[in-house]
Coordinates of C-alpha atoms in Angstrom, one line a residue:
X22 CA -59.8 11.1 23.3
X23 CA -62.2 8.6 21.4
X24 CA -65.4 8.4 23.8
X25 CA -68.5 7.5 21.6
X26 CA -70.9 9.7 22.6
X27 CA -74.1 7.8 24.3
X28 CA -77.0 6.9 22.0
X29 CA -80.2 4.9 22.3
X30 CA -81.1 2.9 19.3
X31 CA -83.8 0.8 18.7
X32 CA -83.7 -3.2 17.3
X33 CA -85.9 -4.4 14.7
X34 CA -88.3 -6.3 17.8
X35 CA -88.6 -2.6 19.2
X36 CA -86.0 -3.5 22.4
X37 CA -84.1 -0.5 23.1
X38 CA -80.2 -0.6 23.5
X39 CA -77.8 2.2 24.5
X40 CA -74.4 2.6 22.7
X41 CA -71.6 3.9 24.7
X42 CA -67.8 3.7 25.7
X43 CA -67.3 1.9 28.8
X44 CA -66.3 2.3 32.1
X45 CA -63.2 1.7 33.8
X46 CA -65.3 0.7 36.6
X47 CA -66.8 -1.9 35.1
X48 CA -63.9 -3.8 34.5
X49 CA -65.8 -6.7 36.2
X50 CA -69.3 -6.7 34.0
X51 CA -66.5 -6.8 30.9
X52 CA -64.8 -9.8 31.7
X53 CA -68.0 -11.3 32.9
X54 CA -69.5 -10.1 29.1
X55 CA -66.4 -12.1 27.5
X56 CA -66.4 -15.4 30.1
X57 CA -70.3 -15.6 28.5
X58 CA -69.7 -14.8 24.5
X59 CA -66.6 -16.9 24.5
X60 CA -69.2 -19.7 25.3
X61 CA -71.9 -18.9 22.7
X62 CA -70.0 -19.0 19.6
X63 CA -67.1 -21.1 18.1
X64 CA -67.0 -17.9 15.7
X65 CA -64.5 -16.0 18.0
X66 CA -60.7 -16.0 17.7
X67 CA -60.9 -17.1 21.6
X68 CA -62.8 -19.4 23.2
X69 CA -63.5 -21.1 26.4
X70 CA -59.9 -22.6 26.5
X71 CA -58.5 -19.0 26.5
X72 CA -57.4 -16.9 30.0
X73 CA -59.5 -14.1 30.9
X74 CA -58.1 -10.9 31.5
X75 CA -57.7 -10.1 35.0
X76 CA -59.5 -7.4 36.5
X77 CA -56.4 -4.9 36.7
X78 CA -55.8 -6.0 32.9
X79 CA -59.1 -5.2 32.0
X80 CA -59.0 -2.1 33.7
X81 CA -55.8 -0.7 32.0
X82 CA -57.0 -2.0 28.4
X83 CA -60.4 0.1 29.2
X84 CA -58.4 3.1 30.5
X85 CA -56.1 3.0 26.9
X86 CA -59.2 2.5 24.7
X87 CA -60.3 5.4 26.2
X88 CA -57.6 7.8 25.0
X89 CA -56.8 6.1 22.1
X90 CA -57.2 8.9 18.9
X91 CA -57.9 6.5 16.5
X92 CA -59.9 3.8 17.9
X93 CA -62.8 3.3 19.6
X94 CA -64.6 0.9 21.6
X95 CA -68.5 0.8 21.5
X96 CA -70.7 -1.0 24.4
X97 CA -74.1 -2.1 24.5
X98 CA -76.4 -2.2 27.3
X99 CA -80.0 -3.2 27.6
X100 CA -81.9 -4.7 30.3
X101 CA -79.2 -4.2 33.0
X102 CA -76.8 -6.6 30.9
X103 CA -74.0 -5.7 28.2
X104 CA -75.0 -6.9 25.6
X105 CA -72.2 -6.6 22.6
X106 CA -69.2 -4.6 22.8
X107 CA -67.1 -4.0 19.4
X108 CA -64.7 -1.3 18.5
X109 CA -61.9 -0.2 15.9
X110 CA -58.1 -0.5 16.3
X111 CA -55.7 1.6 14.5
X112 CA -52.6 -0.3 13.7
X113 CA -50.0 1.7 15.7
X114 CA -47.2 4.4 15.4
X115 CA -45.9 3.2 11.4
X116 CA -46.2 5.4 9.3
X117 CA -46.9 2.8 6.3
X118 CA -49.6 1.4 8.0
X119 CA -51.2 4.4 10.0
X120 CA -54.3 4.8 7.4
X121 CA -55.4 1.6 8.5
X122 CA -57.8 0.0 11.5
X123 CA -58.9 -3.3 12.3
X124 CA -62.8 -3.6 13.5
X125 CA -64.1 -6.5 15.4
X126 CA -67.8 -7.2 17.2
X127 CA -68.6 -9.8 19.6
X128 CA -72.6 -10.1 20.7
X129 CA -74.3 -12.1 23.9
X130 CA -76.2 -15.1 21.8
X131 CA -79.8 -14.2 23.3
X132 CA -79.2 -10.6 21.5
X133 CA -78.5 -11.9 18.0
X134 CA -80.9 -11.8 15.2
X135 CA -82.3 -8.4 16.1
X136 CA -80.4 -6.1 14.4
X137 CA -78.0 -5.2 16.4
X138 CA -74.6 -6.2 14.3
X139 CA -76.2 -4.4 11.4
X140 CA -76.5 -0.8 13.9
X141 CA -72.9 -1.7 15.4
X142 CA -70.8 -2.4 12.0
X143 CA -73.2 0.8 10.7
X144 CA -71.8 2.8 13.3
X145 CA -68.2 1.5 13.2
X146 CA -67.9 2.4 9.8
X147 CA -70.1 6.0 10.2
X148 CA -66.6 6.7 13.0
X149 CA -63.9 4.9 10.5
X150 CA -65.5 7.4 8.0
X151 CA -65.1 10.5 10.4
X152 CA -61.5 9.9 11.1
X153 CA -59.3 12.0 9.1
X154 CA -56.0 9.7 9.8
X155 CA -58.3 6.2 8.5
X156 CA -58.5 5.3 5.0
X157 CA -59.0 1.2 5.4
X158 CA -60.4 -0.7 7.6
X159 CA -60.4 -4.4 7.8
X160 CA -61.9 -7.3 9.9
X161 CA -61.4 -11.0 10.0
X162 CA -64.0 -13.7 9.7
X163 CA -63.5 -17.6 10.4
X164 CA -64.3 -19.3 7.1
X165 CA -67.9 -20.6 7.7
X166 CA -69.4 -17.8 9.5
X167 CA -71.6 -17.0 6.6
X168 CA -73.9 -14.7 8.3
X169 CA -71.4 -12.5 9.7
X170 CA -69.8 -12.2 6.3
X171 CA -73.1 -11.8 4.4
X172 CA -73.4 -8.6 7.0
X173 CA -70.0 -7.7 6.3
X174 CA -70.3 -7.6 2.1
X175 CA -74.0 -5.3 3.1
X176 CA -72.0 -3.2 4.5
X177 CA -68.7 -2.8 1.5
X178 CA -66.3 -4.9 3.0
X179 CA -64.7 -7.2 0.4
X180 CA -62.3 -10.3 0.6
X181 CA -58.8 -9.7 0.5
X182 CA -57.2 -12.1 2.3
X183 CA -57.3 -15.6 3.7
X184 CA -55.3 -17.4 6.0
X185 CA -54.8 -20.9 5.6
X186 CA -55.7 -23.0 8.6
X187 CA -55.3 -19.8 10.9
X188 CA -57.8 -21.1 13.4
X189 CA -58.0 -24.2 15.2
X190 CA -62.0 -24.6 16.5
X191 CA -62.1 -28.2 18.1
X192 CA -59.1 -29.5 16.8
X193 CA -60.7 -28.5 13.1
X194 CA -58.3 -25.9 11.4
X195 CA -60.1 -23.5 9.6
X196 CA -59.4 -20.6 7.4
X197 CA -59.6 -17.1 8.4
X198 CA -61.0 -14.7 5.5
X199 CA -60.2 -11.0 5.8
X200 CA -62.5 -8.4 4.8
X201 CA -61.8 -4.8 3.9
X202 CA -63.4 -1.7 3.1
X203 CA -61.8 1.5 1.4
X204 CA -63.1 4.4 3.2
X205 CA -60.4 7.8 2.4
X206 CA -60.1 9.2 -0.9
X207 CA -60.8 7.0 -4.4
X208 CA -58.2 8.9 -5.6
X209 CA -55.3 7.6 -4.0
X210 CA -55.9 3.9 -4.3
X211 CA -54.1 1.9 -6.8
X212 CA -55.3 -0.9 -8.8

């Protein structure tokens, strides 16, 4: 069972945030959390065009994430709100592809430019790191998001990957750029 263990941190203006997994009771707050962030960015793969999840939905992806081995899912609360939620993915049952993970972080607008991504992605890659079945892990960016990927490069992610056109933000197709980060044994990569 992947439950991140709770753990108070503390943003750059001193606000104090608490990391933990969620709740399957709190189904509700979550898809609330998403019906806001999918407004505050056009830097998500989904936007306000896109279905919520219902609330059973919601509650049987929070029950899976919860007893997932390798993936976890990471929430932030502070002042009575959630404030980001990210996580990592592990890309199934394939044996070619079972060293890898995806990682992805959404954030509530007003809690931006505090420091938060940089704790999140820091501890994303800290778990990444401490599972012994990972060895990659890998994000996506839409082209244009330069801070995100300026956060992403602090942190040893790299390009490796675009797709053309992938996204279409207000009928404007854009690239998606994927990002990855080696994080098993130097030894066994290849050139």
């Amino acid at each position: 069972m992947s439950l991140f263990p709770p753990k108070t941190v503390t943003l750059r203006d001193g606000a104090q945030v608490l990391l933990r997994s969620p709740e399957v009771e709190e189904a509700k707050l979550l898809i609330d959390y998403l019906d806001v962030v999918r407004h505050d960015t056009d830097f998500l793969m989904w936007g306000p065009d896109d279905v919520l999840p219902s609330l059973e939905s919601e509650r049987e992806w929070v029950k899976a994430r919860r007893d997932e081995v390798a993936g976890v899912t990471i929430l932030s609360e502070a002042d009575g709100q959630i404030a980001s939620i990210c996580g990592v993915d592990s890309h199934g049952p394939f044996v070619r592809v079972r060293h890898c993970a995806e990682l992805g972080i959404s954030i509530r607008k007003d809690w931006c430019d505090r420091g938060l991504g940089t704790i999140l992605l820091g501890e994303l890659v800290d778990w990444v790191q401490a599972c012994e079945t990972l060895d990659v892990v890998s994000l996506s960016v839409i082209d244009g998001n330069d801070r995100a990927a300026h956060l992403y490069k602090k942190h040893g992610f790299e390009p490796t990957g675009r797709k053309r056109w992938h996204i279409n933000r207000n009928d404007e197709y854009v690239d998606e750029i994927i990002m990855s980060r080696w994080v098993g044994n130097p030894k066994a990569v290849s050139s």
